[in-house]
XYZ file of N, CA and C in Angstrom:
873
model
N -1.387 -39.398 -61.352
C -2.386 -38.878 -60.404
C -3.183 -37.772 -61.084
N -4.533 -37.928 -61.058
C -5.382 -36.918 -61.683
C -5.638 -35.769 -60.708
N -5.965 -34.613 -61.284
C -6.279 -33.474 -60.440
C -7.616 -33.702 -59.737
N -7.697 -33.353 -58.464
C -8.917 -33.516 -57.696
C -9.858 -32.331 -57.982
N -10.984 -32.569 -58.674
C -11.865 -31.454 -59.055
C -12.772 -30.979 -57.926
N -12.726 -31.676 -56.787
C -13.627 -31.352 -55.686
C -12.906 -30.671 -54.517
N -11.582 -30.701 -54.538
C -10.790 -30.351 -53.361
C -11.035 -28.919 -52.874
N -10.937 -27.957 -53.757
C -11.046 -26.553 -53.347
C -12.375 -26.274 -52.666
N -13.476 -26.761 -53.247
C -14.804 -26.504 -52.691
C -14.993 -27.205 -51.353
N -14.522 -28.440 -51.259
C -14.697 -29.197 -50.012
C -13.860 -28.590 -48.890
N -12.623 -28.185 -49.203
C -11.781 -27.579 -48.174
C -12.349 -26.235 -47.717
N -12.902 -25.470 -48.625
C -13.513 -24.190 -48.251
C -14.733 -24.424 -47.360
N -15.532 -25.436 -47.704
C -16.687 -25.776 -46.861
C -16.227 -26.190 -45.466
N -15.182 -27.017 -45.401
C -14.677 -27.498 -44.110
C -14.194 -26.332 -43.251
N -13.551 -25.378 -43.876
C -13.030 -24.224 -43.142
C -14.140 -23.499 -42.386
N -15.329 -23.455 -42.974
C -16.420 -22.727 -42.341
C -17.401 -23.563 -41.557
N -17.278 -24.897 -41.647
C -18.299 -25.754 -41.048
C -17.773 -26.847 -40.132
N -16.473 -27.009 -40.027
C -15.901 -28.094 -39.219
C -16.279 -27.943 -37.751
N -16.607 -29.057 -37.118
C -16.880 -29.038 -35.684
C -15.587 -28.795 -34.914
N -15.717 -28.117 -33.798
C -14.573 -27.828 -32.940
C -14.380 -29.002 -31.990
N -13.650 -30.021 -32.446
C -13.434 -31.233 -31.666
C -12.028 -31.221 -31.073
N -11.866 -31.630 -29.828
C -10.576 -31.471 -29.150
C -9.436 -32.242 -29.800
N -9.732 -33.376 -30.422
C -8.661 -34.143 -31.054
C -8.213 -33.519 -32.383
N -8.876 -32.435 -32.809
C -8.430 -31.700 -33.992
C -7.616 -30.459 -33.620
N -7.472 -30.208 -32.340
C -6.729 -29.033 -31.887
C -5.281 -29.107 -32.346
N -4.689 -27.945 -32.597
C -3.299 -27.893 -33.069
C -2.321 -28.447 -32.047
N -2.697 -28.419 -30.765
C -1.766 -28.880 -29.738
C -2.060 -30.293 -29.245
N -2.994 -30.992 -29.889
C -3.265 -32.359 -29.469
C -2.066 -33.247 -29.804
N -1.786 -34.210 -28.967
C -0.656 -35.106 -29.183
C -1.045 -36.238 -30.141
N -0.064 -36.881 -30.766
C -0.377 -38.057 -31.579
C -1.106 -39.142 -30.783
N -0.783 -39.267 -29.497
C -1.487 -40.233 -28.652
C -2.971 -39.850 -28.547
N -3.257 -38.571 -28.398
C -4.642 -38.119 -28.351
C -5.381 -38.434 -29.636
N -4.714 -38.279 -30.767
C -5.319 -38.608 -32.058
C -5.584 -40.107 -32.147
N -4.604 -40.916 -31.731
C -4.763 -42.372 -31.784
C -5.928 -42.823 -30.913
N -6.020 -42.296 -29.701
C -7.131 -42.655 -28.813
C -8.466 -42.275 -29.441
N -8.538 -41.092 -30.032
C -9.794 -40.653 -30.642
C -10.198 -41.572 -31.789
N -9.238 -41.972 -32.600
C -9.575 -42.813 -33.747
C -10.089 -44.184 -33.308
N -9.519 -44.732 -32.250
C -9.993 -46.022 -31.748
C -11.385 -45.866 -31.137
N -11.587 -44.816 -30.369
C -12.890 -44.611 -29.728
C -13.999 -44.331 -30.735
N -13.677 -43.642 -31.819
C -14.694 -43.231 -32.782
C -15.163 -44.352 -33.698
N -14.504 -45.487 -33.652
C -14.924 -46.610 -34.483
C -16.302 -47.090 -34.015
N -17.296 -46.961 -34.875
C -18.662 -47.431 -34.624
C -19.318 -46.738 -33.416
N -18.831 -45.541 -33.066
C -19.366 -44.838 -31.898
C -19.538 -43.354 -32.236
N -20.708 -42.764 -31.946
C -20.947 -41.359 -32.280
C -20.050 -40.402 -31.492
N -19.781 -39.262 -32.095
C -18.924 -38.250 -31.478
C -19.447 -37.829 -30.112
N -20.762 -37.669 -29.977
C -21.333 -37.202 -28.709
C -20.996 -38.132 -27.553
N -20.917 -39.415 -27.814
C -20.568 -40.368 -26.757
C -19.071 -40.414 -26.526
N -18.299 -40.173 -27.574
C -16.842 -40.268 -27.454
C -16.259 -39.073 -26.703
N -16.822 -37.882 -26.902
C -16.240 -36.663 -26.334
C -15.911 -36.770 -24.840
N -16.884 -37.070 -23.970
C -16.544 -37.138 -22.544
C -15.586 -38.274 -22.218
N -15.713 -39.387 -22.937
C -14.825 -40.522 -22.679
C -13.388 -40.191 -23.065
N -13.220 -39.510 -24.197
C -11.876 -39.130 -24.652
C -11.224 -38.165 -23.668
N -11.975 -37.183 -23.213
C -11.435 -36.201 -22.265
C -11.020 -36.878 -20.960
N -11.862 -37.784 -20.469
C -11.545 -38.480 -19.219
C -10.339 -39.394 -19.388
N -10.257 -40.060 -20.524
C -9.148 -40.982 -20.800
C -7.826 -40.228 -20.845
N -7.798 -39.117 -21.565
C -6.555 -38.346 -21.708
C -6.177 -37.656 -20.402
N -7.150 -37.343 -19.574
C -6.837 -36.766 -18.269
C -6.170 -37.810 -17.373
N -6.649 -39.036 -17.453
C -6.077 -40.096 -16.624
C -4.787 -40.642 -17.203
N -4.757 -40.830 -18.514
C -3.593 -41.422 -19.173
C -3.142 -40.515 -20.313
N -2.474 -39.416 -20.024
C -2.097 -38.457 -21.073
C -1.017 -38.956 -22.014
N -0.333 -40.049 -21.659
C 0.698 -40.612 -22.535
C 0.521 -42.121 -22.618
N 1.090 -42.750 -23.638
C 1.040 -44.209 -23.700
C 1.671 -44.865 -22.471
N 2.740 -44.276 -21.943
C 3.404 -44.848 -20.774
C 2.482 -44.868 -19.564
N 1.656 -43.844 -19.419
C 0.721 -43.803 -18.293
C -0.267 -44.965 -18.369
N -0.781 -45.233 -19.558
C -1.727 -46.334 -19.711
C -1.017 -47.677 -19.557
N 0.159 -47.811 -20.154
C 0.884 -49.080 -20.083
C 1.238 -49.450 -18.649
N 1.416 -48.446 -17.792
C 1.773 -48.706 -16.395
C 0.570 -49.158 -15.578
N -0.628 -48.996 -16.115
C -1.847 -49.417 -15.430
C -2.272 -50.781 -15.979
N -3.283 -51.370 -15.380
C -3.711 -52.702 -15.804
C -4.685 -52.630 -16.969
N -4.759 -53.732 -17.709
C -5.739 -53.821 -18.791
C -7.151 -53.725 -18.234
N -7.357 -54.249 -17.020
C -8.671 -54.179 -16.401
C -9.125 -52.753 -16.153
N -8.186 -51.881 -15.777
C -8.544 -50.478 -15.565
C -8.921 -49.807 -16.887
N -8.283 -50.233 -17.980
C -8.661 -49.701 -19.291
C -10.088 -50.109 -19.631
N -10.433 -51.363 -19.348
C -11.795 -51.835 -19.596
C -12.789 -51.091 -18.701
N -12.409 -50.879 -17.438
C -13.293 -50.157 -16.525
C -13.528 -48.725 -17.016
N -12.456 -48.070 -17.446
C -12.541 -46.684 -17.888
C -13.322 -46.566 -19.206
N -13.327 -47.632 -19.984
C -14.023 -47.617 -21.262
C -15.513 -47.370 -21.073
N -16.029 -47.792 -19.944
C -17.433 -47.542 -19.627
C -18.371 -48.172 -20.635
N -19.330 -47.393 -21.093
C -20.380 -47.904 -21.983
C -20.201 -47.465 -23.436
N -18.960 -47.291 -23.848
C -18.717 -46.908 -25.242
C -19.062 -48.019 -26.221
N -19.098 -49.243 -25.739
C -19.393 -50.360 -26.623
C -18.126 -50.940 -27.240
N -18.236 -52.179 -27.706
C -17.102 -52.895 -28.297
C -15.854 -52.750 -27.408
N -15.935 -53.250 -26.156
C -14.870 -52.993 -25.174
C -13.531 -53.638 -25.493
N -13.503 -54.527 -26.463
C -12.187 -55.071 -26.841
C -11.255 -53.963 -27.334
N -11.861 -52.850 -27.758
C -11.033 -51.719 -28.174
C -10.184 -51.195 -27.009
N -10.704 -51.297 -25.781
C -9.930 -50.868 -24.609
C -8.697 -51.746 -24.434
N -8.881 -53.048 -24.634
C -7.734 -53.960 -24.541
C -6.717 -53.667 -25.640
N -7.213 -53.361 -26.836
C -6.299 -53.060 -27.938
C -5.500 -51.794 -27.649
N -6.158 -50.779 -27.089
C -5.446 -49.551 -26.751
C -4.391 -49.802 -25.687
N -4.714 -50.649 -24.720
C -3.732 -50.968 -23.671
C -2.543 -51.703 -24.275
N -2.818 -52.692 -25.134
C -1.733 -53.426 -25.788
C -0.922 -52.507 -26.684
N -1.604 -51.582 -27.343
C -0.943 -50.623 -28.222
C -0.006 -49.719 -27.410
N -0.493 -49.222 -26.270
C 0.324 -48.363 -25.410
C 1.560 -49.099 -24.923
N 1.378 -50.363 -24.550
C 2.510 -51.167 -24.088
C 3.549 -51.332 -25.182
N 3.083 -51.600 -26.404
C 4.005 -51.763 -27.529
C 4.717 -50.452 -27.857
N 4.013 -49.330 -27.748
C 4.642 -48.026 -28.018
C 5.766 -47.764 -27.023
N 5.540 -48.133 -25.773
C 6.581 -47.962 -24.747
C 7.762 -48.883 -25.028
N 7.472 -50.130 -25.353
C 8.536 -51.126 -25.536
C 9.325 -50.920 -26.833
N 8.622 -50.512 -27.903
C 9.277 -50.444 -29.214
C 9.723 -49.041 -29.596
N 9.041 -48.013 -29.056
C 9.259 -46.653 -29.552
C 9.527 -45.641 -28.444
N 9.965 -46.120 -27.304
C 10.339 -45.217 -26.229
C 9.199 -44.376 -25.697
N 7.975 -44.866 -25.861
C 6.821 -44.146 -25.337
C 6.228 -43.112 -26.269
N 6.810 -42.947 -27.466
C 6.305 -41.969 -28.429
C 5.561 -42.678 -29.563
N 4.376 -42.208 -29.888
C 3.639 -42.781 -31.012
C 4.481 -42.617 -32.273
N 4.768 -43.703 -32.997
C 5.643 -43.590 -34.172
C 4.977 -42.813 -35.299
N 5.801 -42.102 -36.086
C 5.238 -41.340 -37.210
C 5.297 -42.118 -38.517
N 5.863 -43.311 -38.488
C 5.931 -44.139 -39.684
C 4.629 -44.923 -39.852
N 4.070 -44.871 -41.058
C 2.844 -45.617 -41.338
C 3.039 -47.103 -41.097
N 4.172 -47.647 -41.523
C 4.429 -49.077 -41.328
C 4.552 -49.420 -39.850
N 5.199 -48.551 -39.081
C 5.333 -48.798 -37.646
C 3.978 -48.712 -36.951
N 3.147 -47.792 -37.384
C 1.799 -47.697 -36.823
C 1.002 -48.958 -37.135
N 1.104 -49.421 -38.358
C 0.357 -50.609 -38.780
C 0.816 -51.853 -38.032
N 2.050 -51.848 -37.557
C 2.588 -52.996 -36.830
C 2.163 -53.020 -35.367
N 1.549 -51.941 -34.873
C 1.102 -51.911 -33.481
C -0.110 -52.820 -33.303
N -0.229 -53.477 -32.146
C -1.387 -54.357 -31.929
C -2.696 -53.573 -31.954
N -3.668 -54.129 -32.676
C -4.973 -53.492 -32.727
C -5.096 -52.334 -33.689
N -4.022 -51.991 -34.388
C -4.065 -50.884 -35.349
C -4.199 -51.458 -36.759
N -5.311 -51.162 -37.401
C -5.547 -51.668 -38.744
C -5.228 -50.641 -39.809
N -5.626 -50.944 -41.026
C -5.305 -50.095 -42.177
C -5.867 -48.695 -42.000
N -7.140 -48.607 -41.593
C -7.743 -47.289 -41.437
C -7.054 -46.483 -40.342
N -6.886 -47.065 -39.160
C -6.325 -46.323 -38.030
C -4.904 -45.864 -38.311
N -4.094 -46.715 -38.933
C -2.721 -46.325 -39.260
C -2.711 -45.129 -40.207
N -3.557 -45.173 -41.224
C -3.615 -44.059 -42.182
C -4.131 -42.792 -41.514
N -5.130 -42.933 -40.644
C -5.714 -41.762 -39.985
C -4.712 -41.086 -39.059
N -3.984 -41.869 -38.276
C -3.010 -41.287 -37.341
C -1.850 -40.664 -38.114
N -1.344 -41.360 -39.131
C -0.249 -40.808 -39.931
C -0.668 -39.501 -40.598
N -1.920 -39.446 -41.024
C -2.429 -38.258 -41.705
C -2.753 -37.140 -40.724
N -3.597 -37.426 -39.726
C -4.120 -36.374 -38.856
C -3.136 -35.949 -37.771
N -2.273 -36.860 -37.331
C -1.310 -36.504 -36.283
C 0.007 -36.005 -36.852
N 0.375 -36.491 -38.048
C 1.695 -36.176 -38.585
C 1.653 -35.490 -39.944
N 0.441 -35.203 -40.451
C 0.312 -34.458 -41.692
C 0.842 -35.166 -42.919
N 0.764 -36.482 -42.938
C 1.268 -37.254 -44.069
C 0.180 -37.498 -45.110
N 0.598 -37.987 -46.252
C -0.305 -38.178 -47.392
C -0.734 -39.649 -47.475
N -1.915 -39.930 -46.970
C -2.466 -41.287 -46.995
C -3.961 -41.215 -47.272
N -4.484 -42.226 -47.941
C -5.928 -42.327 -48.170
C -6.587 -42.824 -46.886
N -7.442 -41.996 -46.309
C -8.141 -42.343 -45.069
C -9.571 -42.699 -45.440
N -9.901 -43.971 -45.309
C -11.157 -44.465 -45.865
C -12.042 -45.032 -44.760
N -12.836 -44.166 -44.126
C -13.790 -44.650 -43.134
C -15.174 -44.715 -43.777
N -16.184 -45.045 -42.985
C -17.542 -45.204 -43.517
C -18.050 -43.927 -44.177
N -17.792 -42.785 -43.541
C -18.267 -41.521 -44.103
C -17.591 -41.197 -45.426
N -16.281 -41.367 -45.474
C -15.534 -41.077 -46.706
C -15.991 -42.001 -47.829
N -16.148 -43.262 -47.526
C -16.573 -44.226 -48.542
C -17.925 -43.832 -49.130
N -18.849 -43.400 -48.273
C -20.182 -43.024 -48.749
C -20.113 -41.781 -49.629
N -19.338 -40.773 -49.212
C -19.214 -39.552 -50.007
C -18.643 -39.867 -51.383
N -17.565 -40.615 -51.430
C -16.921 -40.902 -52.711
C -17.789 -41.782 -53.595
N -18.525 -42.702 -52.998
C -19.401 -43.568 -53.793
C -20.484 -42.745 -54.474
N -21.038 -41.768 -53.766
C -22.071 -40.921 -54.356
C -21.465 -39.916 -55.327
N -20.409 -39.269 -54.899
C -19.827 -38.182 -55.672
C -19.271 -38.658 -57.013
N -18.561 -39.771 -56.985
C -17.849 -40.229 -58.187
C -18.566 -41.373 -58.896
N -19.065 -42.341 -58.136
C -19.632 -43.540 -58.749
C -21.141 -43.481 -58.942
N -21.793 -42.488 -58.339
C -23.224 -42.301 -58.569
C -24.119 -43.315 -57.900
N -23.622 -43.976 -56.861
C -24.442 -44.949 -56.131
C -24.675 -44.466 -54.707
N -25.828 -44.831 -54.163
C -26.235 -44.312 -52.854
C -25.328 -44.803 -51.727
N -24.948 -46.076 -51.788
C -24.137 -46.656 -50.720
C -22.968 -47.444 -51.299
N -21.849 -47.468 -50.611
C -20.711 -48.278 -51.055
C -20.935 -49.748 -50.723
N -20.081 -50.629 -51.232
C -20.195 -52.043 -50.849
C -20.062 -52.209 -49.341
N -20.468 -53.352 -48.845
C -20.453 -53.590 -47.396
C -19.045 -53.488 -46.826
N -18.077 -54.046 -47.533
C -16.677 -53.984 -47.085
C -15.858 -53.209 -48.110
N -14.830 -52.469 -47.658
C -14.010 -51.695 -48.601
C -13.378 -52.587 -49.667
N -13.359 -52.088 -50.891
C -12.789 -52.831 -52.005
C -11.483 -52.181 -52.464
N -10.732 -52.927 -53.243
C -9.485 -52.399 -53.791
C -9.762 -51.194 -54.694
N -10.890 -51.258 -55.404
C -11.251 -50.138 -56.285
C -11.511 -48.863 -55.479
N -12.106 -49.001 -54.298
C -12.344 -47.831 -53.456
C -11.034 -47.202 -53.005
N -10.067 -48.043 -52.644
C -8.765 -47.502 -52.230
C -8.072 -46.804 -53.394
N -8.187 -47.396 -54.594
C -7.583 -46.761 -55.770
C -8.218 -45.398 -56.032
N -9.537 -45.330 -55.899
C -10.234 -44.066 -56.101
C -9.791 -43.034 -55.064
N -9.765 -43.440 -53.790
C -9.370 -42.513 -52.721
C -7.948 -42.004 -52.928
N -7.063 -42.882 -53.346
C -5.673 -42.484 -53.581
C -5.552 -41.564 -54.787
N -6.393 -41.785 -55.800
C -6.330 -40.944 -57.005
C -6.778 -39.513 -56.721
N -7.565 -39.332 -55.672
C -8.073 -38.004 -55.339
C -7.214 -37.273 -54.313
N -6.182 -37.919 -53.795
C -5.333 -37.274 -52.794
C -4.559 -36.109 -53.405
N -4.655 -34.919 -52.842
C -3.806 -33.814 -53.303
C -2.330 -34.163 -53.130
N -1.495 -33.585 -53.967
C -0.071 -33.931 -53.956
C 0.630 -33.462 -52.691
N 0.266 -32.296 -52.185
C 0.909 -31.759 -50.994
C 0.407 -32.510 -49.764
N 1.306 -33.131 -48.968
C 0.872 -33.933 -47.822
C -0.056 -33.199 -46.864
N 0.259 -31.967 -46.510
C -0.576 -31.233 -45.558
C -1.976 -31.014 -46.110
N -2.070 -30.741 -47.413
C -3.378 -30.546 -48.045
C -4.120 -31.880 -48.128
N -3.399 -32.940 -48.407
C -4.004 -34.272 -48.469
C -4.592 -34.658 -47.113
N -3.863 -34.342 -46.045
C -4.356 -34.649 -44.699
C -5.629 -33.870 -44.407
N -5.660 -32.612 -44.812
C -6.849 -31.787 -44.567
C -8.007 -32.256 -45.446
N -7.729 -32.662 -46.664
C -8.757 -33.215 -47.544
C -9.391 -34.444 -46.888
N -8.573 -35.299 -46.293
C -9.100 -36.507 -45.666
C -10.107 -36.205 -44.574
N -9.761 -35.290 -43.685
C -10.673 -34.966 -42.582
C -11.869 -34.163 -43.081
N -11.687 -33.371 -44.137
C -12.791 -32.574 -44.677
C -13.855 -33.467 -45.312
N -13.444 -34.460 -46.075
C -14.410 -35.383 -46.684
C -15.127 -36.185 -45.600
N -14.398 -36.565 -44.574
C -14.980 -37.292 -43.454
C -16.072 -36.454 -42.777
N -15.772 -35.160 -42.583
C -16.737 -34.255 -41.960
C -17.938 -34.032 -42.867
N -17.708 -33.942 -44.157
C -18.815 -33.782 -45.101
C -19.772 -34.965 -45.002
N -19.216 -36.167 -44.874
C -20.060 -37.357 -44.735
C -20.796 -37.398 -43.412
N -20.172 -36.875 -42.364
C -20.799 -36.904 -41.040
C -21.909 -35.872 -40.907
N -21.748 -34.706 -41.549
C -22.693 -33.605 -41.342
C -23.680 -33.391 -42.486
N -23.294 -33.671 -43.711
C -24.128 -33.347 -44.875
C -24.512 -34.596 -45.668
N -23.520 -35.335 -46.119
C -23.773 -36.516 -46.957
C -24.008 -37.736 -46.067
N -25.029 -37.631 -45.218
C -25.301 -38.670 -44.226
C -25.954 -39.885 -44.882
N -26.005 -40.971 -44.141
C -26.486 -42.219 -44.713
C -27.969 -42.158 -45.061
N -28.797 -41.664 -44.134
C -30.243 -41.771 -44.324
C -30.900 -40.502 -44.856
N -30.422 -39.351 -44.441
C -31.076 -38.092 -44.847
C -30.047 -37.074 -45.315
N -29.419 -37.325 -46.462
C -28.393 -36.390 -46.936
C -28.983 -35.018 -47.238
N -28.249 -33.985 -46.829
C -28.688 -32.602 -47.058
C -27.973 -32.070 -48.297
N -28.413 -32.533 -49.437
C -27.711 -32.228 -50.678
C -27.685 -30.723 -50.972
N -28.694 -29.992 -50.491
C -28.722 -28.561 -50.715
C -27.600 -27.815 -50.024
N -26.993 -28.443 -49.014
C -25.886 -27.824 -48.282
C -24.519 -28.326 -48.734
N -24.508 -29.192 -49.732
C -23.241 -29.802 -50.165
C -22.471 -28.867 -51.089
N -21.187 -28.667 -50.836
C -20.399 -27.745 -51.662
C -20.082 -28.282 -53.052
N -20.302 -29.566 -53.275
C -19.994 -30.148 -54.589
C -21.213 -30.831 -55.187
N -22.420 -30.388 -54.802
C -23.639 -31.023 -55.294
C -23.748 -30.924 -56.811
N -23.203 -29.853 -57.393
C -23.309 -29.681 -58.843
C -22.420 -30.647 -59.612
N -21.525 -31.342 -58.884
C -20.637 -32.318 -59.527
C -20.850 -33.726 -58.988
N -21.914 -33.926 -58.241
C -22.175 -35.226 -57.626
C -22.873 -36.147 -58.611
N -22.243 -37.251 -58.941
C -22.805 -38.184 -59.926
C -24.131 -38.762 -59.463
N -24.279 -38.973 -58.169
C -25.531 -39.546 -57.649
C -26.682 -38.556 -57.796
N -26.452 -37.306 -57.451
C -27.483 -36.275 -57.585
C -27.812 -36.054 -59.063
N -26.792 -35.982 -59.909
C -27.020 -35.756 -61.337
C -27.796 -36.894 -61.976
N -27.693 -38.089 -61.381
C -28.430 -39.252 -61.898
C -29.841 -39.336 -61.312
N -30.228 -38.357 -60.493
C -31.564 -38.359 -59.899
C -31.645 -39.069 -58.566
N -30.510 -39.228 -57.894
C -30.423 -39.899 -56.594
C -31.075 -41.280 -56.623
N -30.603 -42.181 -57.517
C -31.203 -43.524 -57.607
C -31.054 -44.278 -56.292
N -32.081 -45.035 -55.881
C -32.010 -45.777 -54.617
C -31.029 -46.938 -54.697
N -30.615 -47.369 -53.553
C -29.683 -48.485 -53.427
C -30.288 -49.735 -54.059
N -29.521 -50.419 -54.920
C -30.040 -51.615 -55.579
C -29.243 -52.869 -55.217
N -28.455 -52.781 -54.134
C -27.687 -53.929 -53.692
C -28.403 -54.688 -52.598
N -27.672 -55.526 -51.855
C -28.273 -56.281 -50.751
C -28.908 -55.335 -49.735
N -30.019 -55.747 -49.120
C -30.690 -54.882 -48.137
C -29.741 -54.479 -47.014
N -29.844 -53.225 -46.601
C -29.015 -52.707 -45.513
C -29.839 -52.762 -44.236
N -29.449 -53.651 -43.336
C -30.196 -53.828 -42.101
C -29.456 -53.170 -40.942
N -30.194 -52.477 -40.102
C -29.608 -51.892 -38.908
C -29.252 -52.970 -37.900
N -28.296 -52.687 -37.049
C -27.871 -53.653 -36.044
C -28.829 -53.611 -34.857
N -29.423 -54.751 -34.556
C -30.285 -54.870 -33.384
C -29.414 -55.048 -32.140
N -29.840 -54.456 -31.038
C -29.079 -54.568 -29.786
C -29.884 -55.267 -28.695
N -31.157 -54.897 -28.566
C -31.992 -55.465 -27.505
C -32.082 -56.989 -27.645
N -31.776 -57.668 -26.560
C -31.899 -59.119 -26.528
C -30.733 -59.886 -27.115
N -29.721 -59.176 -27.607
C -28.580 -59.851 -28.229
C -27.514 -60.205 -27.198
N -26.574 -61.046 -27.626
C -25.435 -61.368 -26.763
C -24.653 -60.113 -26.404
N -24.619 -59.141 -27.305
C -23.917 -57.891 -27.011
C -24.528 -57.200 -25.799
N -25.850 -57.216 -25.704
C -26.498 -56.594 -24.557
C -26.154 -57.337 -23.275
N -26.153 -58.665 -23.347
C -25.822 -59.461 -22.159
C -24.377 -59.205 -21.741
N -23.469 -59.186 -22.697
C -22.065 -58.906 -22.398
C -21.925 -57.538 -21.724
N -22.667 -56.561 -22.237
C -22.606 -55.228 -21.655
C -23.063 -55.206 -20.207
N -24.106 -55.960 -19.913
C -24.607 -55.992 -18.531
C -23.617 -56.701 -17.605
N -23.030 -57.774 -18.072
C -22.043 -58.486 -17.255
C -20.835 -57.599 -16.974
N -20.343 -56.919 -18.008
C -19.191 -56.037 -17.822
C -19.527 -54.863 -16.914
N -20.751 -54.367 -16.995
C -21.145 -53.243 -16.144
C -21.041 -53.623 -14.672
N -21.441 -54.841 -14.320
C -21.331 -55.303 -12.940
C -19.868 -55.324 -12.501
N -19.000 -55.847 -13.361
C -17.589 -55.958 -13.003
C -16.905 -54.595 -12.942
N -17.299 -53.677 -13.832
C -16.703 -52.336 -13.810
C -17.049 -51.593 -12.523
N -18.262 -51.797 -12.070
C -18.738 -51.045 -10.909
C -18.344 -51.686 -9.579
N -17.871 -52.919 -9.621
C -17.504 -53.620 -8.385
C -16.097 -53.233 -7.954
N -15.848 -53.099 -6.646
C -14.501 -52.750 -6.171
C -13.510 -53.907 -6.252
N -14.019 -55.120 -6.424
C -13.141 -56.289 -6.484
C -13.823 -57.420 -7.224
N -13.306 -58.649 -7.085
C -13.909 -59.805 -7.745
C -15.380 -59.992 -7.363
N -16.132 -60.571 -8.288
C -17.580 -60.715 -8.126
C -17.956 -62.193 -8.126
N -18.796 -62.631 -7.194
C -19.264 -64.021 -7.203
C -20.113 -64.304 -8.437
N -20.100 -65.545 -8.850
C -20.872 -65.935 -10.031
C -22.359 -65.641 -9.840
N -22.844 -65.758 -8.639
C -24.271 -65.534 -8.374
C -24.698 -64.110 -8.725
N -23.788 -63.154 -8.545
C -24.098 -61.763 -8.880
C -24.229 -61.599 -10.385
N -23.357 -62.267 -11.130
C -23.436 -62.205 -12.585
C -24.683 -62.921 -13.091
N -25.053 -64.025 -12.427
C -26.238 -64.770 -12.851
C -27.501 -63.926 -12.759
N -27.490 -62.922 -11.894
C -28.699 -62.128 -11.659
C -28.971 -61.102 -12.758
N -28.001 -60.896 -13.663
C -28.183 -59.814 -14.645
C -29.003 -60.243 -15.858
N -29.183 -61.558 -16.064
C -29.906 -62.018 -17.264
C -30.575 -63.352 -16.963
N -31.861 -63.454 -17.284
C -32.620 -64.649 -16.902
C -32.305 -65.867 -17.756
N -32.034 -65.645 -19.041
C -31.803 -66.768 -19.953
C -30.405 -67.343 -19.704
N -30.336 -68.478 -19.041
C -29.062 -69.027 -18.567
C -28.119 -69.376 -19.715
N -28.639 -70.009 -20.764
C -27.764 -70.441 -21.852
C -27.121 -69.239 -22.542
N -27.910 -68.201 -22.780
C -27.366 -67.009 -23.421
C -26.375 -66.306 -22.487
N -26.713 -66.257 -21.202
C -25.831 -65.601 -20.232
C -24.480 -66.304 -20.158
N -24.502 -67.640 -20.141
C -23.242 -68.388 -20.062
C -22.428 -68.227 -21.344
N -23.121 -68.189 -22.473
C -22.433 -67.986 -23.756
C -21.750 -66.622 -23.785
N -22.470 -65.602 -23.292
C -21.896 -64.255 -23.272
C -20.701 -64.187 -22.320
N -20.817 -64.815 -21.154
C -19.714 -64.803 -20.194
C -18.505 -65.549 -20.745
N -18.752 -66.693 -21.385
C -17.639 -67.440 -21.997
C -16.953 -66.603 -23.067
N -17.743 -65.833 -23.814
C -17.167 -64.984 -24.840
C -16.297 -63.892 -24.250
N -16.731 -63.301 -23.143
C -15.936 -62.266 -22.478
C -14.614 -62.832 -21.963
N -14.673 -64.049 -21.436
C -13.439 -64.701 -20.959
C -12.512 -64.978 -22.135
N -13.069 -65.511 -23.219
C -12.254 -65.823 -24.399
C -11.628 -64.576 -24.997
N -12.316 -63.446 -24.910
C -11.796 -62.189 -25.456
C -10.800 -61.501 -24.527
N -10.588 -62.061 -23.340
C -9.644 -61.459 -22.405
C -10.209 -60.289 -21.631
N -11.532 -60.113 -21.683
C -12.158 -58.992 -20.986
C -12.533 -59.327 -19.548
N -12.607 -60.610 -19.235
C -12.968 -61.068 -17.895
C -12.033 -62.202 -17.493
N -11.585 -62.173 -16.250
C -10.730 -63.237 -15.715
C -11.533 -64.110 -14.754
N -11.635 -65.437 -15.028
C -12.225 -66.349 -14.038
C -11.157 -66.698 -12.997
N -11.463 -66.554 -11.746
C -10.486 -66.786 -10.681
C -10.654 -68.178 -10.076
N -9.604 -68.662 -9.429
C -9.654 -69.988 -8.805
C -10.694 -70.057 -7.699
N -11.061 -68.927 -7.147
C -12.065 -68.870 -6.083
C -13.481 -69.079 -6.618
N -13.624 -69.122 -7.932
C -14.946 -69.201 -8.529
C -15.541 -67.839 -8.817
N -14.806 -66.790 -8.467
C -15.261 -65.424 -8.734
C -14.740 -64.957 -10.099
N -15.224 -63.786 -10.504
C -14.831 -63.205 -11.786
C -14.372 -61.763 -11.559
N -13.417 -61.326 -12.408
C -12.867 -59.972 -12.262
C -12.456 -59.442 -13.622
N -12.262 -58.150 -13.679
C -11.652 -57.552 -14.876
C -10.214 -58.041 -14.982
N -9.628 -58.042 -16.189
C -8.260 -58.570 -16.338
C -7.246 -57.770 -15.520
N -6.241 -58.466 -15.053
C -5.212 -57.816 -14.219
C -4.182 -57.123 -15.086
């Protein structure tokens, strides 16, 4: 393991610039950390904050969520987007109760074995909730390391084995310091080394950044296209789910038909919601959130 030449400067920057987020509080539970990590996937902090607070107020433990229905998890998810994450959290809570007595496990392997918990989430919870030494590689971290070490503006579309090797090579030896390094690099990517308008003048390691030293060369890989939302199946799914979330009970098909004029797209979106377990078709011909 090589010495991390960036650690001291990045940790000092984090100490003075980190956002005061509730899931970083010293008294937050591992369950609170797990919920935050699932909610923050592809969703900005500003949207997650009120949802996280409301979720933890209603379901402060995995047992509280597991005792409620999956449909209530979907309803509570609101407009955070990618609502299958609500189902995964419900399944995860149920597994934590059944396998671990209601306590979020501190073992990385046990976390990875939970439904809906992938490589990133397992590493993040083990690191941020339990102070363990794991490479936490989210979009922000990948971008920072790609610029800082490899001198390229953007990382590959999907994480590579080489990226994991690089992240692991930079982990400080002391677990607690490694955990803080992980969140500090993540924060640096969120606040300074941003995707579109990096504020290199505010970066604590700009003098050692390979991308800056190379003259900030532009991305030369496949074009990076933003995700369109208007008119997509995702928008239709969101409108259908909004009707079901706001309804006190099952909804007639005619009510769902009214949310989108294009029948073929509407039916495709509804079929997708049913296939994903987010909507239950009832024998009455009505539709409801899952029980």
